[in-house]
Coordinates of N, CA and C in Angstrom, one line a residue:
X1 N 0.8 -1.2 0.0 CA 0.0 0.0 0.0 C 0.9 1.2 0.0
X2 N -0.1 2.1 -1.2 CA 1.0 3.3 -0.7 C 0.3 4.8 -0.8
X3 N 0.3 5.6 -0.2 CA -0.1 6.8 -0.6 C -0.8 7.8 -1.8
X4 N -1.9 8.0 -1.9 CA -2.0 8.6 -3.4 C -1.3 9.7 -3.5
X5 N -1.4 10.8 -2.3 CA 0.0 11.6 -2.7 C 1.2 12.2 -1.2
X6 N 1.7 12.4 -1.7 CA 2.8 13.1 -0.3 C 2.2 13.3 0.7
X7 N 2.4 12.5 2.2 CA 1.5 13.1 2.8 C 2.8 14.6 3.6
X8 N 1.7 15.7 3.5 CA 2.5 16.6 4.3 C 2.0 17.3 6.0
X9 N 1.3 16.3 6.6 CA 1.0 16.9 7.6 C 0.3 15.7 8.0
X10 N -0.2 15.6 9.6 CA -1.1 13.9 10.2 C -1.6 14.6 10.7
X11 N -3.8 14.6 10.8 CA -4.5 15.3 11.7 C -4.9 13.8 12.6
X12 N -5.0 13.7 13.5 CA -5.0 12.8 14.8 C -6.6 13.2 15.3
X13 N -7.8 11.8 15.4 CA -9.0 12.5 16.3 C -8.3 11.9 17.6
X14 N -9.5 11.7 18.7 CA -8.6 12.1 20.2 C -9.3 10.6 20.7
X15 N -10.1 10.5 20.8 CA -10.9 9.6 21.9 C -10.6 8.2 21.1
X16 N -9.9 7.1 21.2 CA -10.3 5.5 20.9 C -8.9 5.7 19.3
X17 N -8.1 6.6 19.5 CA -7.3 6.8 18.6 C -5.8 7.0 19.1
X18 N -6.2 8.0 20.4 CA -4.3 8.7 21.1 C -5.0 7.7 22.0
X19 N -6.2 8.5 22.6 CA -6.5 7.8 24.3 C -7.5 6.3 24.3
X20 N -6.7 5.1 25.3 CA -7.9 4.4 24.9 C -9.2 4.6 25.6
X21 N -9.9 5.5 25.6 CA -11.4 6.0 26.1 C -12.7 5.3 25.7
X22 N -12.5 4.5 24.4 CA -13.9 4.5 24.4 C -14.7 3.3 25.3
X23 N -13.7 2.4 25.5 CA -14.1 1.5 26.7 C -14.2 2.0 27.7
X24 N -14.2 3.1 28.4 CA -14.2 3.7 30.0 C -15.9 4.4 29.6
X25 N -16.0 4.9 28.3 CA -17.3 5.6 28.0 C -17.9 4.6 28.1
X26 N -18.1 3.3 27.2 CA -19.1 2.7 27.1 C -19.4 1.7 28.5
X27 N -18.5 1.7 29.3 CA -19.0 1.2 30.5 C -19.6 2.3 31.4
X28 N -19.2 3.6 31.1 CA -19.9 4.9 32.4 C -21.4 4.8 31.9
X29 N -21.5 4.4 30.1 CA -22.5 4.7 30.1 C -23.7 3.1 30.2
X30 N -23.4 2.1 30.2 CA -24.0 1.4 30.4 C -24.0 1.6 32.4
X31 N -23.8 1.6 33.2 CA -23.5 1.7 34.8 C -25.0 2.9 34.7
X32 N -24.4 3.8 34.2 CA -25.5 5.0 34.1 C -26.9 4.7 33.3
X33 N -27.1 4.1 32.6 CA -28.6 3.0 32.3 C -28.9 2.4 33.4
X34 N -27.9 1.3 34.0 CA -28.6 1.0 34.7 C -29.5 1.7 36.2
X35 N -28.8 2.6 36.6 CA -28.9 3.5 37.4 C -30.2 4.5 36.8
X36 N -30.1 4.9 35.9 CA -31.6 5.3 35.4 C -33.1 4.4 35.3
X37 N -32.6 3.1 35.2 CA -33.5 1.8 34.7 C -34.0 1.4 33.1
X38 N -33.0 2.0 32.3 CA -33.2 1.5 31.3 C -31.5 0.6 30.3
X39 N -32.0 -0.3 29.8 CA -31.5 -1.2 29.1 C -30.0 -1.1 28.3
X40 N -29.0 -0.3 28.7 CA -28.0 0.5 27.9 C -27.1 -1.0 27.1
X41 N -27.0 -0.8 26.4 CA -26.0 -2.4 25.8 C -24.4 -1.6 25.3
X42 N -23.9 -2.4 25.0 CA -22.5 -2.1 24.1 C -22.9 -2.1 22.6
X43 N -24.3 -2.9 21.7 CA -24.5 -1.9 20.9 C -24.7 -0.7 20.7
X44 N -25.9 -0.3 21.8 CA -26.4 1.2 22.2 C -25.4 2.2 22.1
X45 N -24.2 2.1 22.6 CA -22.9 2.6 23.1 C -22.5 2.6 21.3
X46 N -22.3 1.8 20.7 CA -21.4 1.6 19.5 C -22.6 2.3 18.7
X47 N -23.5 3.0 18.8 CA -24.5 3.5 17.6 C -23.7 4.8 17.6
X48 N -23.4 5.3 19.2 CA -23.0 6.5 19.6 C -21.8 7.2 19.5
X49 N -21.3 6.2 18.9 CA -19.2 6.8 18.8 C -19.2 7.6 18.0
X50 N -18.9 8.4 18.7 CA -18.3 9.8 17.2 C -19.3 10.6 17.1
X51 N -20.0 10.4 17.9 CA -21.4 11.5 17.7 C -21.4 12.5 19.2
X52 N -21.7 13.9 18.6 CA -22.1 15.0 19.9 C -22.7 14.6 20.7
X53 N -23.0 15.2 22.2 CA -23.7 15.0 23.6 C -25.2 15.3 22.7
X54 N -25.5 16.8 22.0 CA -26.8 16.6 21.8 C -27.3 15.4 20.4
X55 N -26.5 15.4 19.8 CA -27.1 13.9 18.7 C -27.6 12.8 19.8
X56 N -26.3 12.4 21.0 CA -26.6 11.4 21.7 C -27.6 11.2 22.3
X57 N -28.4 12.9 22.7 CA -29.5 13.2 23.2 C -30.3 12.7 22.5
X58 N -30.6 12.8 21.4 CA -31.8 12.9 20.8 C -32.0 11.4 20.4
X59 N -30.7 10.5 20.4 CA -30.9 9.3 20.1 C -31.3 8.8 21.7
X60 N -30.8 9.0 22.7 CA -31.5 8.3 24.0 C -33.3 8.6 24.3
X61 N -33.5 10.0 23.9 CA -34.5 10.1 23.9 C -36.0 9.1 22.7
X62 N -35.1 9.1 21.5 CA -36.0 8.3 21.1 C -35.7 6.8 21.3
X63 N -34.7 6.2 21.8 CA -34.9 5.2 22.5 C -35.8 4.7 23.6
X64 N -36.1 6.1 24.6 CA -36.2 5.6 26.1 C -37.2 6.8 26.2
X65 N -37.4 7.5 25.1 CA -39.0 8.4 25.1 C -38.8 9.7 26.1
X66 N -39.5 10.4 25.0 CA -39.2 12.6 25.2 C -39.0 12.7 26.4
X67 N -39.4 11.7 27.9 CA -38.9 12.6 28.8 C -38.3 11.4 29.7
X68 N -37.5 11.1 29.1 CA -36.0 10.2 29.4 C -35.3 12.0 30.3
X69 N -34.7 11.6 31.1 CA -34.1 12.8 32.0 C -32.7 13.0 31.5
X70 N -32.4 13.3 30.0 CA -31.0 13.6 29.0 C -30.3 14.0 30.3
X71 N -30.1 15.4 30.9 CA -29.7 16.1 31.5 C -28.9 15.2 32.7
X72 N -29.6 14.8 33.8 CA -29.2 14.0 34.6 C -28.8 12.4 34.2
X73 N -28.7 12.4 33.3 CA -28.4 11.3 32.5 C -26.8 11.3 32.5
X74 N -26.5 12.5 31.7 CA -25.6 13.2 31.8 C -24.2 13.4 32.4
X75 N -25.2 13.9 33.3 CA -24.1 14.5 34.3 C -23.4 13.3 35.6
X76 N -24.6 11.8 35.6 CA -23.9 11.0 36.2 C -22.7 10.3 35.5
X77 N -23.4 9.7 34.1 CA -22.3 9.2 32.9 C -21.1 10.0 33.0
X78 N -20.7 11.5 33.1 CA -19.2 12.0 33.0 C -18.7 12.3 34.4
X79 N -19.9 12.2 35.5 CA -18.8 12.1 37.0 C -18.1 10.7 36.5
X80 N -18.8 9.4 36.4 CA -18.4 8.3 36.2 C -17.2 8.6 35.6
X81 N -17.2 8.9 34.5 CA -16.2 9.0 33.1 C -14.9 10.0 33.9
X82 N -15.3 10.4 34.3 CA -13.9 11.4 34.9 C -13.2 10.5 36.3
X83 N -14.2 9.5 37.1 CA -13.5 8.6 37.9 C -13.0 7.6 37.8
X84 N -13.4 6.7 36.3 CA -12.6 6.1 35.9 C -11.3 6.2 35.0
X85 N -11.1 7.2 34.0 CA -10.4 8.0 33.4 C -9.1 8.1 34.6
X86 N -9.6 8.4 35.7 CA -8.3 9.0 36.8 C -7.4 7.6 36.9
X87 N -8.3 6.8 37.0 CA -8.0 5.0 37.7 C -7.3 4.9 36.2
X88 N -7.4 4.8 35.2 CA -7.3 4.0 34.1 C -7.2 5.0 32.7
X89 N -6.8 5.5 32.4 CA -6.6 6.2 31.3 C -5.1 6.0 30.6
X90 N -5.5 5.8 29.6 CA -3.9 5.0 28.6 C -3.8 5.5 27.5
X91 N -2.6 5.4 26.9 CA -2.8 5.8 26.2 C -3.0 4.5 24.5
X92 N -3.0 4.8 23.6 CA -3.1 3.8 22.8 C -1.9 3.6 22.0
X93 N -1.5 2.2 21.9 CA -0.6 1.6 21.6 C 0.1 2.2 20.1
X94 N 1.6 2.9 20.3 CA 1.9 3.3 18.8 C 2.3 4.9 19.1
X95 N 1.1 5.6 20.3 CA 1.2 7.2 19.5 C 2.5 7.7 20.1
X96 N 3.4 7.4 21.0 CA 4.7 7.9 20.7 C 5.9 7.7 20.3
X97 N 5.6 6.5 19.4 CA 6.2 6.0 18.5 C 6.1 6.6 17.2
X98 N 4.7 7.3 16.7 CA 4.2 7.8 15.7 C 4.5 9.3 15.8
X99 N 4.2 9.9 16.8 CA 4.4 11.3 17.3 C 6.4 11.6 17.1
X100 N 7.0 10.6 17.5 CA 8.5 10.5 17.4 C 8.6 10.7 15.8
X101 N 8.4 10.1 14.9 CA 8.4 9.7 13.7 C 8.1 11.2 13.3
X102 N 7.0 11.8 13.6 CA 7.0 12.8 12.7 C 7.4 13.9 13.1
X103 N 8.1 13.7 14.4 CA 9.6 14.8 14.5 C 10.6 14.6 14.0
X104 N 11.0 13.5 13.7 CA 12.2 13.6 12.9 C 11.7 13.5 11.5
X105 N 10.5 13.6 10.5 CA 10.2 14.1 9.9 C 9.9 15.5 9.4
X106 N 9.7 16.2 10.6 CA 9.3 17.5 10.1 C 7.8 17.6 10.2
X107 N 7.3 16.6 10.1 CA 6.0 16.8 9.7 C 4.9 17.7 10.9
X108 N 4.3 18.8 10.5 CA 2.9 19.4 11.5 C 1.7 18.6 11.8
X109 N 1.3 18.4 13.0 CA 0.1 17.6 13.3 C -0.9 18.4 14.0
X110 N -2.1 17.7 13.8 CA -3.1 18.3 14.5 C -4.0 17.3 15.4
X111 N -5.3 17.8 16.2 CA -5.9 17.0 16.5 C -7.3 17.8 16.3
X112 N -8.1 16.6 15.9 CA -9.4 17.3 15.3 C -10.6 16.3 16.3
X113 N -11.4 16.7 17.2 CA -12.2 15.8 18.1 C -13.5 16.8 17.8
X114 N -14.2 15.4 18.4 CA -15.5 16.2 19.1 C -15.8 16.5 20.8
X115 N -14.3 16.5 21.1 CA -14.6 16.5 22.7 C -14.3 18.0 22.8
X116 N -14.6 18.7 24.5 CA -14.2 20.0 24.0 C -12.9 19.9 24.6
X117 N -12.2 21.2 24.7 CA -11.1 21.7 24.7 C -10.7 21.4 26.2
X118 N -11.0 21.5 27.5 CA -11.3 21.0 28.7 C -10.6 20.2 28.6
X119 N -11.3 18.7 27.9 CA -10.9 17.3 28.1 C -9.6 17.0 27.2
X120 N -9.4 17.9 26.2 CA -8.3 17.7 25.4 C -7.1 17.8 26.6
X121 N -7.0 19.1 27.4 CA -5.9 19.2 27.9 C -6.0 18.7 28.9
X122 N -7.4 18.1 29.7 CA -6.9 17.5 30.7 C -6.5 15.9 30.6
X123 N -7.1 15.5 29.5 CA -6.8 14.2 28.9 C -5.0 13.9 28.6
X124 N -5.1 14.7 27.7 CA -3.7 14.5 26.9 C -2.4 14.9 28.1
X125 N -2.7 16.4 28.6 CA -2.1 17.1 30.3 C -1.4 15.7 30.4
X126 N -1.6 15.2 31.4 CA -1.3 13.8 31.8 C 0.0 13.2 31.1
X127 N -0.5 13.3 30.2 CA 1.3 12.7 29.1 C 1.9 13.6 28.4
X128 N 1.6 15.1 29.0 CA 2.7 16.0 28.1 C 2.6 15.9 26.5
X129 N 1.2 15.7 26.3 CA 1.2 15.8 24.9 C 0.8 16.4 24.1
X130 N 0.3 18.0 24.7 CA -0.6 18.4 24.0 C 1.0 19.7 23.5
X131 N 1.8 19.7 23.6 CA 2.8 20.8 23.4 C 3.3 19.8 21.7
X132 N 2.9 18.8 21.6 CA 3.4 17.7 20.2 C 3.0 17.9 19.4
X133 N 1.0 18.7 19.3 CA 0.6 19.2 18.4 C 0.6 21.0 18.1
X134 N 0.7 20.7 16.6 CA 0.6 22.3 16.2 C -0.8 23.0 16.1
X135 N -1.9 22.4 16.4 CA -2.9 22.7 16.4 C -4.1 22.0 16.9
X136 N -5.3 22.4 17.8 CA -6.5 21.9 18.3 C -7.6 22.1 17.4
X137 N -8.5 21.4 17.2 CA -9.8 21.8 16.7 C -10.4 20.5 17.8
X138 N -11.6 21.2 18.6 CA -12.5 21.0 19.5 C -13.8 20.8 19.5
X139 N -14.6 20.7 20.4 CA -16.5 21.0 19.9 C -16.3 22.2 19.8
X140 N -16.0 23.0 20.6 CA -16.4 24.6 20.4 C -15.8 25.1 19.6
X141 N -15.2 25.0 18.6 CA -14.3 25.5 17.5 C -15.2 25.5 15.9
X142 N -15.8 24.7 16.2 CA -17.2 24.4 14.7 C -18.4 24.4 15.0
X143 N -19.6 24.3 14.4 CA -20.8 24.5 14.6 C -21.0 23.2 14.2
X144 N -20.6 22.8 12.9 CA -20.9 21.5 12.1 C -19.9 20.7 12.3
X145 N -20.3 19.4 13.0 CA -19.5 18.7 13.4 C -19.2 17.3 13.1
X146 N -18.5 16.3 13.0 CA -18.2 14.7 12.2 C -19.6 14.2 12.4
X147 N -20.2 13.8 11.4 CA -19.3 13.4 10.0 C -19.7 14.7 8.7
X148 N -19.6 15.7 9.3 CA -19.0 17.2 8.3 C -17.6 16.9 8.1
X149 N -17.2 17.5 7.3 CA -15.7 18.1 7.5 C -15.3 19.1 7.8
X150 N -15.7 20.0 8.5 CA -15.6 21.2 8.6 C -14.6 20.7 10.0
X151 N -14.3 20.2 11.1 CA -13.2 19.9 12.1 C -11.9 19.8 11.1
X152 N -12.4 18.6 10.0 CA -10.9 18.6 9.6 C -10.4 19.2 8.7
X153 N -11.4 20.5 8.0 CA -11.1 21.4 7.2 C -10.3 22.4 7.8
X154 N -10.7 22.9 9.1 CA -10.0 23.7 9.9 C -8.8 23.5 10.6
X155 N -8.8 21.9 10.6 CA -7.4 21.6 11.4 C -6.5 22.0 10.3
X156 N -6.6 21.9 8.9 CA -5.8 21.7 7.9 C -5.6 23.9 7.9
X157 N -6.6 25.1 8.1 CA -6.4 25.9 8.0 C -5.7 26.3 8.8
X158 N -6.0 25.7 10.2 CA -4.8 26.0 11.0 C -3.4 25.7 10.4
X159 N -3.4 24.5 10.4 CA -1.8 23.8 10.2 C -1.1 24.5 9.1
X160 N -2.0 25.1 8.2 CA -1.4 26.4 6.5 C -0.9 24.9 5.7
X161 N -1.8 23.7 5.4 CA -1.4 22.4 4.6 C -3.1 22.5 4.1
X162 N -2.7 22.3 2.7 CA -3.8 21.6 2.0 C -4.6 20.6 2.4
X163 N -5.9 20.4 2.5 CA -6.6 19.0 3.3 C -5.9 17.7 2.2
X164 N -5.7 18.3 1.1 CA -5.5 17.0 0.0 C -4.4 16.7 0.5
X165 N -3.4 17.2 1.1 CA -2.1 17.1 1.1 C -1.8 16.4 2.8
X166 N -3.2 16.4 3.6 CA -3.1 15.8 5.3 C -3.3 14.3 5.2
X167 N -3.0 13.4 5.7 CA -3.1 12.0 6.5 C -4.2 12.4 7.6
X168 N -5.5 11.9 7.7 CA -6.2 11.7 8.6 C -6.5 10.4 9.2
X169 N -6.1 10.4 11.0 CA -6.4 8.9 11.0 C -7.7 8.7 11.9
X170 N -8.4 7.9 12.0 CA -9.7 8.1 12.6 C -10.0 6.9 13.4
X171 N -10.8 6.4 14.1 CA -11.3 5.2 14.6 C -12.7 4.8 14.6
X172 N -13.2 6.0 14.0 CA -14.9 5.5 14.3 C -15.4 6.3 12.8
X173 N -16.9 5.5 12.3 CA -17.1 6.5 11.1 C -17.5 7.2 10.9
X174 N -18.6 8.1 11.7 CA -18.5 9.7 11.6 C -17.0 10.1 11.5
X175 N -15.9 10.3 11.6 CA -14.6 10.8 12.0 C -14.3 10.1 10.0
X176 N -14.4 9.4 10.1 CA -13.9 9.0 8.5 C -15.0 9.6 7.6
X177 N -16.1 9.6 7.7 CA -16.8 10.6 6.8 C -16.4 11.9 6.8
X178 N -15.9 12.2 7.9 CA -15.9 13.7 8.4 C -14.1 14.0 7.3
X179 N -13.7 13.3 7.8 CA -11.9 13.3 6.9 C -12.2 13.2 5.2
X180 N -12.9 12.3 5.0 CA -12.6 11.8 3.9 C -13.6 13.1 2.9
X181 N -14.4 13.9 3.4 CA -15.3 14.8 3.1 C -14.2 15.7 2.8
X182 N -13.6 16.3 3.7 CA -12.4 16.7 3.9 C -11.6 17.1 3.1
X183 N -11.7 15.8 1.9 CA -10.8 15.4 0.6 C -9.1 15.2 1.5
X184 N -9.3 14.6 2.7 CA -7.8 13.9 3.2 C -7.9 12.2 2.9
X185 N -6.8 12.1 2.9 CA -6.0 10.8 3.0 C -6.6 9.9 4.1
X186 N -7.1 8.8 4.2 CA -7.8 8.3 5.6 C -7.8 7.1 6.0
X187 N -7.2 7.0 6.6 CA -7.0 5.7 7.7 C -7.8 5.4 8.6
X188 N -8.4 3.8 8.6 CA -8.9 4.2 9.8 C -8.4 2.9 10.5
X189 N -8.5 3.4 12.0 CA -7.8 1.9 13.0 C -9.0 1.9 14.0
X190 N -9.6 1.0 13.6 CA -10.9 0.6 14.6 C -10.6 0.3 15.9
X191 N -11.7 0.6 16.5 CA -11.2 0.4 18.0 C -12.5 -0.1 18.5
X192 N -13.5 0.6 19.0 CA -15.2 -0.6 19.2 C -15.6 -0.5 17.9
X193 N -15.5 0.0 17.1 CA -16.6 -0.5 15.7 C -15.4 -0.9 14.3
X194 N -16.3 -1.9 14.3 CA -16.0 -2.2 13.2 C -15.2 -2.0 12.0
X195 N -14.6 -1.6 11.1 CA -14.7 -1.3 9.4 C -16.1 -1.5 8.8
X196 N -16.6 -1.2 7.8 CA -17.5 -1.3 6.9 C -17.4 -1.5 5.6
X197 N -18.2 -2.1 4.6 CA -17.8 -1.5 3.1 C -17.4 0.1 2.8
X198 N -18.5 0.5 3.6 CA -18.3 1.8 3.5 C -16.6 2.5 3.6
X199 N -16.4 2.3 4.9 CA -15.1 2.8 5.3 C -14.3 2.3 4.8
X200 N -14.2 1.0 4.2 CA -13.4 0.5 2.9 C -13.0 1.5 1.9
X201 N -14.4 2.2 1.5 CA -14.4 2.7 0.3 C -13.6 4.0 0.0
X202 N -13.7 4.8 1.7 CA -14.0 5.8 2.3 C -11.9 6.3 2.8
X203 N -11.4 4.9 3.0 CA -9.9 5.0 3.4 C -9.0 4.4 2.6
X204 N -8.0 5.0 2.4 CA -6.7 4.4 1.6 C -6.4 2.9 2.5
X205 N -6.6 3.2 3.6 CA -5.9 1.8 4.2 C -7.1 1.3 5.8
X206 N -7.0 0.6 5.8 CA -7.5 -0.4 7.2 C -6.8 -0.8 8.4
X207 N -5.8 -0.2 9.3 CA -4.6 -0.3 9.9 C -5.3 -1.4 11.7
X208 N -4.3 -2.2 11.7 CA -4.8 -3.0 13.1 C -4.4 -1.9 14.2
X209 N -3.4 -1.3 13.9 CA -2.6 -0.4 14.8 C -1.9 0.9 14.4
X210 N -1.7 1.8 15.4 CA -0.5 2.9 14.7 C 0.3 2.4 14.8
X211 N 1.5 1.3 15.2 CA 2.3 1.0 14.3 C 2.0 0.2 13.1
X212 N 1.2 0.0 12.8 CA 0.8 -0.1 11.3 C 0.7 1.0 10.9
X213 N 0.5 2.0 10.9 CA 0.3 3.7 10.6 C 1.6 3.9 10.3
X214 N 2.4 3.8 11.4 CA 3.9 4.5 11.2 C 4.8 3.4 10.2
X215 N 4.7 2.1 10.0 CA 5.3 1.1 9.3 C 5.2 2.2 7.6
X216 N 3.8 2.5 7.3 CA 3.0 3.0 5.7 C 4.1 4.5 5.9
X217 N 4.3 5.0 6.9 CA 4.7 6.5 6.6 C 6.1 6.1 6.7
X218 N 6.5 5.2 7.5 CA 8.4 5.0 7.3 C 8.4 4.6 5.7
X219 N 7.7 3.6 5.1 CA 8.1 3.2 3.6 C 7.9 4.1 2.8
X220 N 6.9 5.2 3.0 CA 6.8 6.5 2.3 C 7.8 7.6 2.4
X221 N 8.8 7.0 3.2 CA 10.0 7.8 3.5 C 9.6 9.6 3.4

């Protein structure tokens, strides 16, 4: 496999990609079902990756009906999520191996999420990693959010790199619609969901891991 063109720059999303989170989410949020009294599964959870607090809204509500209590819903699911995060937060296998690589390439990186800026730095904080990237794009930085492109259009206006010209790697498929919209280069390295035809169609490559990410950018010298 190889590149369709040069890549000159790697936008990074944040959750189930640098950090491994999405297992800590989909347990706060099944704990927090039950605690409400309704049914939460690890499908339920996998409908929801990659999607905003209000999309998530509107899908629990029409699961569990208009006056499902979103709000307090909420707010227990991320006490959870912030107490196990403390206990358990890792990082994912590869990214400073990958992050190394594109310093001694030169190369500018970004990170393009739907989380907000908060969790970026207090997430990343932790490992001294947020000084690695040249640029943030956040929830609060867009209106229109994955699977738009508009996160990764802007990570690329920050970085002053053509979107055609960025490596986007992703883990979930809102985030690969959202890149590949984009018109970037896209990878994706699954982490709870699957691949698809779709996301076949949608990425240059299928990676088990970032070192499989970094293996494709060392032979691209």
């Amino acid at each position: 496999m190889s590149f369709p063109r040069r890549v000159e720059a790697v936008v990074f999303d944040m959750d189930g990609l640098l950090l491994d989170t999405e297992t800590v989410y989909r347990a706060a949020m099944i704990d927090a079902g039950q605690a409400f009294g309704v049914p939460v599964t690890a499908a339920t959870y996998a409908s929801m990756v990659g999607k905003t607090n209000p999309e998530c809204a509107v899908m629990l509500r029409d699961l569990y009906g208009e006056d499902f209590p979103v709000k307090p819903f909420f707010e227990r699911l991320w006490a959870d999520v912030e107490l196990l995060l403390e206990a358990e937060i890792r990082l994912k296998d590869g990214v400073q191996e990958i992050l190394d690589h594109l310093d001694h390439l030169g190369l500018p990186r970004a990170i393009a999420t739907s989380n907000g800026l908060p969790a970026v730095e207090r997430y990343l904080g932790r490992f001294d990693l947020l000084p690695r990237f040249h640029a943030v794009v956040a929830h609060h930085d867009v209106t229109r959010h994955k699977p738009h492109p508009d996160p990764y259009l802007l990570a690329a206006q920050r970085l002053g790199v053509d979107p055609l010209a960025c490596l986007a790697l992703e883990d979930s498929h809102p985030g690969v619609r959202a890149a590949h919209g984009a018109g970037m280069m896209t990878i994706m390295v699954p982490d709870i969901l699957d691949p698809t035809e779709e996301m076949h169609e949608k990425c240059v490559h299928i990676a088990d891991s970032l070192h499989v990410v970094l293996d494709l950018l060392k032979r691209a010298g």
